[in-house]
mmCIF file with all atom_site columns, C-alpha atoms in Angstrom:
data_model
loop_
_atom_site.group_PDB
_atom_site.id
_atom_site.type_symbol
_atom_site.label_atom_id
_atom_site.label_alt_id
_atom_site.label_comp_id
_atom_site.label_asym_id
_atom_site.label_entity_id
_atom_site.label_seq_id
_atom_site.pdbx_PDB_ins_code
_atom_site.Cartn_x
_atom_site.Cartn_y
_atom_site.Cartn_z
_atom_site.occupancy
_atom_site.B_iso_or_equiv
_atom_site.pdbx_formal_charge
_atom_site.auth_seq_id
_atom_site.auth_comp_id
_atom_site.auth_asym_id
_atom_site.auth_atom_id
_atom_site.pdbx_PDB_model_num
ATOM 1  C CA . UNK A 1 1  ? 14.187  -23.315 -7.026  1.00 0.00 ? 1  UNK A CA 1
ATOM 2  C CA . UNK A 1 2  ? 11.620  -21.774 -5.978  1.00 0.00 ? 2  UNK A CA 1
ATOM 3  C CA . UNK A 1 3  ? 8.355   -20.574 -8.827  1.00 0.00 ? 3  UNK A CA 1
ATOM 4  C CA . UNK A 1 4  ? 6.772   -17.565 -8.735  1.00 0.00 ? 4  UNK A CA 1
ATOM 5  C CA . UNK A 1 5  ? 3.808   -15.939 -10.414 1.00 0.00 ? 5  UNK A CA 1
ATOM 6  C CA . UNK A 1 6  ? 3.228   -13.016 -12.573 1.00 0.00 ? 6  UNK A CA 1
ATOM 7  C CA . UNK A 1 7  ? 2.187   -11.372 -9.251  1.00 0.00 ? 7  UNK A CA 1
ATOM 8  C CA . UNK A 1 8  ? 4.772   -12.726 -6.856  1.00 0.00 ? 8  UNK A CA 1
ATOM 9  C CA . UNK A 1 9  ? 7.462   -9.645  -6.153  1.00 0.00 ? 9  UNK A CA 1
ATOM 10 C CA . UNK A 1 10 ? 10.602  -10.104 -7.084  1.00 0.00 ? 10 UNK A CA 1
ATOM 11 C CA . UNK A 1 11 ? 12.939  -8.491  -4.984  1.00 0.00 ? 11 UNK A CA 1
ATOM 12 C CA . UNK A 1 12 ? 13.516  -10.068 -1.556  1.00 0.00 ? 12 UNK A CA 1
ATOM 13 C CA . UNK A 1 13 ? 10.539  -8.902  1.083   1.00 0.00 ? 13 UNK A CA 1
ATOM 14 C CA . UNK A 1 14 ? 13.032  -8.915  4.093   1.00 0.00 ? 14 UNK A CA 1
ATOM 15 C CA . UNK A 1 15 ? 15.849  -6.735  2.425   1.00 0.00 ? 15 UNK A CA 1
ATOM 16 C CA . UNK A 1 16 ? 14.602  -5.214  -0.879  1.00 0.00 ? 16 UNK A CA 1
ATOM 17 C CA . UNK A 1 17 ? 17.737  -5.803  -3.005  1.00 0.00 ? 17 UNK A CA 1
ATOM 18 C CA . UNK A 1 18 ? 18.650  -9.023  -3.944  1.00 0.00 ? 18 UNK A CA 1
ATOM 19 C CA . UNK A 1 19 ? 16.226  -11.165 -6.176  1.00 0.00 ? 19 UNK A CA 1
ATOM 20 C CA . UNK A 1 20 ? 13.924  -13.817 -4.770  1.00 0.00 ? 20 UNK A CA 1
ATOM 21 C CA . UNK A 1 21 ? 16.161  -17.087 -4.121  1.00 0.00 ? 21 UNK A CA 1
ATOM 22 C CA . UNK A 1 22 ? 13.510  -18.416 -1.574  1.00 0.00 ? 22 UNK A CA 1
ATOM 23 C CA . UNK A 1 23 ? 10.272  -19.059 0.223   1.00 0.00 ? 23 UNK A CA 1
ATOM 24 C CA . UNK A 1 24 ? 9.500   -19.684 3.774   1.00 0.00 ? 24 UNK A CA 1
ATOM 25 C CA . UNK A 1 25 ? 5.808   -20.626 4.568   1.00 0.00 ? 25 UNK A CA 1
ATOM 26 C CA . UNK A 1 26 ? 4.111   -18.598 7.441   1.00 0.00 ? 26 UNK A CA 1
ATOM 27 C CA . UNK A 1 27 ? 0.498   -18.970 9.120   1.00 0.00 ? 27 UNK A CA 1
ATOM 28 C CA . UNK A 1 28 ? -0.054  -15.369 7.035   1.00 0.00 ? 28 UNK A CA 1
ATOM 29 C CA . UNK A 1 29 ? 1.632   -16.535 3.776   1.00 0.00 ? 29 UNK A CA 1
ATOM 30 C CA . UNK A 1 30 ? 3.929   -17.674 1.893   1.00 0.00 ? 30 UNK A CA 1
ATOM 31 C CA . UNK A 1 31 ? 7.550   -15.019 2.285   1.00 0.00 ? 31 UNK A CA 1
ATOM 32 C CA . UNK A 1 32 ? 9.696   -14.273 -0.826  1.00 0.00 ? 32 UNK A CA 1
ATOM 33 C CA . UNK A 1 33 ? 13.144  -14.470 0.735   1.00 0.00 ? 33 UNK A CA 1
ATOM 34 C CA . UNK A 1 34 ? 16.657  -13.941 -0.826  1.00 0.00 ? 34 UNK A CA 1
ATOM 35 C CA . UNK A 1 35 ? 18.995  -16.966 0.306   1.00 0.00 ? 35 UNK A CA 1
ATOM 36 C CA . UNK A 1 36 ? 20.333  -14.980 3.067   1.00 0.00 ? 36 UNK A CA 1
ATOM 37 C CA . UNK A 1 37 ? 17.297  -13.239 4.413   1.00 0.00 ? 37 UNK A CA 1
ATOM 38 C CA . UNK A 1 38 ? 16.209  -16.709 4.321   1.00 0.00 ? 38 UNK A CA 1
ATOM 39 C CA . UNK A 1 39 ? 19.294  -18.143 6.661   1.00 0.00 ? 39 UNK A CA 1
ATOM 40 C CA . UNK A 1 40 ? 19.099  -15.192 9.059   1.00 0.00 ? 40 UNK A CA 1
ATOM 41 C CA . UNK A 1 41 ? 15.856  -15.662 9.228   1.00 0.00 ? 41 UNK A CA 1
ATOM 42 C CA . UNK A 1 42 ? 14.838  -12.253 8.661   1.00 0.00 ? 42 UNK A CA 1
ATOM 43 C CA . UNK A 1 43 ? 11.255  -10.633 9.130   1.00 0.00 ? 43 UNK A CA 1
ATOM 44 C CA . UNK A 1 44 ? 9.367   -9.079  6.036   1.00 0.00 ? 44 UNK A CA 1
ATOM 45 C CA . UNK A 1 45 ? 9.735   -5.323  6.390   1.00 0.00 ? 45 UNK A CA 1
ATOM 46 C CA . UNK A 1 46 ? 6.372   -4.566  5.972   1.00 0.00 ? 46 UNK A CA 1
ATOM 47 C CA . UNK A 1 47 ? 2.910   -6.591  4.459   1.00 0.00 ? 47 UNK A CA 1
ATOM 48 C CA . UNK A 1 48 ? 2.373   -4.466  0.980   1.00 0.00 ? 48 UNK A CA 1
ATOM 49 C CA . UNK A 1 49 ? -1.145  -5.299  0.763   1.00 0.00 ? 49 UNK A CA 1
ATOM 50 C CA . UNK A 1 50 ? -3.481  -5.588  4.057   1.00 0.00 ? 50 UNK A CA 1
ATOM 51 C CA . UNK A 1 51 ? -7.108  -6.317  4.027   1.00 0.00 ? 51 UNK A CA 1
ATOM 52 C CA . UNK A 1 52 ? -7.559  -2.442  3.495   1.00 0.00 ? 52 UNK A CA 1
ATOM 53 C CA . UNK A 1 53 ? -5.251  -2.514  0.364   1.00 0.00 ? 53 UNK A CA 1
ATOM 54 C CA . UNK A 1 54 ? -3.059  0.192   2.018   1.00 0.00 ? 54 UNK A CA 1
ATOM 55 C CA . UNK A 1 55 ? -0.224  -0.250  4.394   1.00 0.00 ? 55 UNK A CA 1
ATOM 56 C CA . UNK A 1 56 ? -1.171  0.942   7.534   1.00 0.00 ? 56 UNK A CA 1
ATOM 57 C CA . UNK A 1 57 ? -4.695  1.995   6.967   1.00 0.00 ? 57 UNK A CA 1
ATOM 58 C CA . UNK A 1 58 ? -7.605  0.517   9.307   1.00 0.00 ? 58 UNK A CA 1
ATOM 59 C CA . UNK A 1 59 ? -11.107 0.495   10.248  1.00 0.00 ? 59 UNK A CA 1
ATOM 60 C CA . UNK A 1 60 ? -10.457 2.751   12.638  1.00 0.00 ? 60 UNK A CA 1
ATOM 61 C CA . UNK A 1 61 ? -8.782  5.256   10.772  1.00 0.00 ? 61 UNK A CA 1
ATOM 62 C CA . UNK A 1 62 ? -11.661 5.016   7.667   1.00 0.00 ? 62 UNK A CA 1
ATOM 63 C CA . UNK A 1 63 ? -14.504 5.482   10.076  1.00 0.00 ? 63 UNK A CA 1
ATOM 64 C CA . UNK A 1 64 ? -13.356 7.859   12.738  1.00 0.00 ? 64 UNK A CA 1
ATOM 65 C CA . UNK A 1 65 ? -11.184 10.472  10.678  1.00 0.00 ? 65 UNK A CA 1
ATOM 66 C CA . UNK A 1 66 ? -13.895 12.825  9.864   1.00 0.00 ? 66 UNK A CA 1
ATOM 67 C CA . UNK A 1 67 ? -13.033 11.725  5.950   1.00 0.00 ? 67 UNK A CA 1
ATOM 68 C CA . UNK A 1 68 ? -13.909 8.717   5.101   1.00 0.00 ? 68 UNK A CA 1
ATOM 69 C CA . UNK A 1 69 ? -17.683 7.171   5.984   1.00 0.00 ? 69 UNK A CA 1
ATOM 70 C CA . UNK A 1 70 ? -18.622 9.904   8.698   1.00 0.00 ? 70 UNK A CA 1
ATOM 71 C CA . UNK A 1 71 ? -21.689 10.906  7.638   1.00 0.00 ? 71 UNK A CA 1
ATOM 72 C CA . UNK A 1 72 ? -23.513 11.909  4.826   1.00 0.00 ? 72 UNK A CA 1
ATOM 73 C CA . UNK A 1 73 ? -21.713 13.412  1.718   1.00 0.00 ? 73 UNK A CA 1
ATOM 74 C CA . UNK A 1 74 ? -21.038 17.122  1.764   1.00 0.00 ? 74 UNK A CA 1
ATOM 75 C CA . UNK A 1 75 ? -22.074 19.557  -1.295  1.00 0.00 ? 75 UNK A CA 1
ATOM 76 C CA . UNK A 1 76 ? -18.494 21.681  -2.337  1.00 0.00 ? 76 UNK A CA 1
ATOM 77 C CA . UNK A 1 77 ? -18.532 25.078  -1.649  1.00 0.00 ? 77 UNK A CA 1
ATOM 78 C CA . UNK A 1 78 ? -20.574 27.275  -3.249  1.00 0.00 ? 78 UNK A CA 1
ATOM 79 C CA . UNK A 1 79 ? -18.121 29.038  -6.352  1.00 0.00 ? 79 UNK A CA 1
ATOM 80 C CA . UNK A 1 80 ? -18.983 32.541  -5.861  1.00 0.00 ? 80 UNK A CA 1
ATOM 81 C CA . UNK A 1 81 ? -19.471 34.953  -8.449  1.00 0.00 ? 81 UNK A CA 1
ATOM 82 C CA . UNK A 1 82 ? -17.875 34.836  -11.937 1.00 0.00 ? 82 UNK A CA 1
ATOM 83 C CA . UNK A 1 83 ? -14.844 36.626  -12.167 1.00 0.00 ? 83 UNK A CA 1
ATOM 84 C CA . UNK A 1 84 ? -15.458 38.342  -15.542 1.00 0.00 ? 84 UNK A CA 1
ATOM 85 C CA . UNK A 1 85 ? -18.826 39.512  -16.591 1.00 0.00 ? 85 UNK A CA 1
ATOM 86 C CA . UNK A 1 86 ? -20.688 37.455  -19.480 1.00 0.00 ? 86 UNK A CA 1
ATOM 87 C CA . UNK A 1 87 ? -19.476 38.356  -22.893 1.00 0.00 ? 87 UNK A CA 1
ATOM 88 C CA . UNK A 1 88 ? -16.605 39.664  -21.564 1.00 0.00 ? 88 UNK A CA 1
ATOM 89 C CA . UNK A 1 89 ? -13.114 37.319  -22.769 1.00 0.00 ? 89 UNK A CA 1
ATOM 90 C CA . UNK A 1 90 ? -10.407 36.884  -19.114 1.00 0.00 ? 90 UNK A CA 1
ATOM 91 C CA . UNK A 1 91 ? -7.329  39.557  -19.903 1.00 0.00 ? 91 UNK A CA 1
#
């Protein structure tokens, strides 16, 4: 039996329906395994939380998108004028 924390998932990482039977110790980790993920020796499907926090998001992608960290911040657009003049109440 294997013990997991309040943080630990609890569905197996390899197949995502059976509960968590067992662990198998990796240079990345430790791998919450049903029993037979854990026989077949089955690969986690994906890591849930990389150093970025988001699956499949890297430097790369933060500093070269044109989004994130390129450049200095941008002012919105300017609103225009008001739709309705003052004192008068939107129909």
């Amino acid at each position: 039996m294997i013990t997991l924390s309040p943080t630990d998932a609890l569905e197996c990482e390899a197949c995502w329906n059976a509960p968590v039977t067992a662990a198998r110790q990796t240079p990345a980790g430790r791998d919450l395994l049903c029993e037979e993920c854990a026989e077949g020796d089955y690969p986690r499907r994906v890591d849930l939380f990389p150093p970025f926090g988001i699956y499949g998001l890297t430097t790369r992608k933060l500093l070269n998108d044109g989004k994130h960290g390129s450049g200095s911040p941008k002012l919105p657009p300017a609103p225009g004028p008001a739709p309705y003049p003052p004192g008068t109440p939107p129909v």
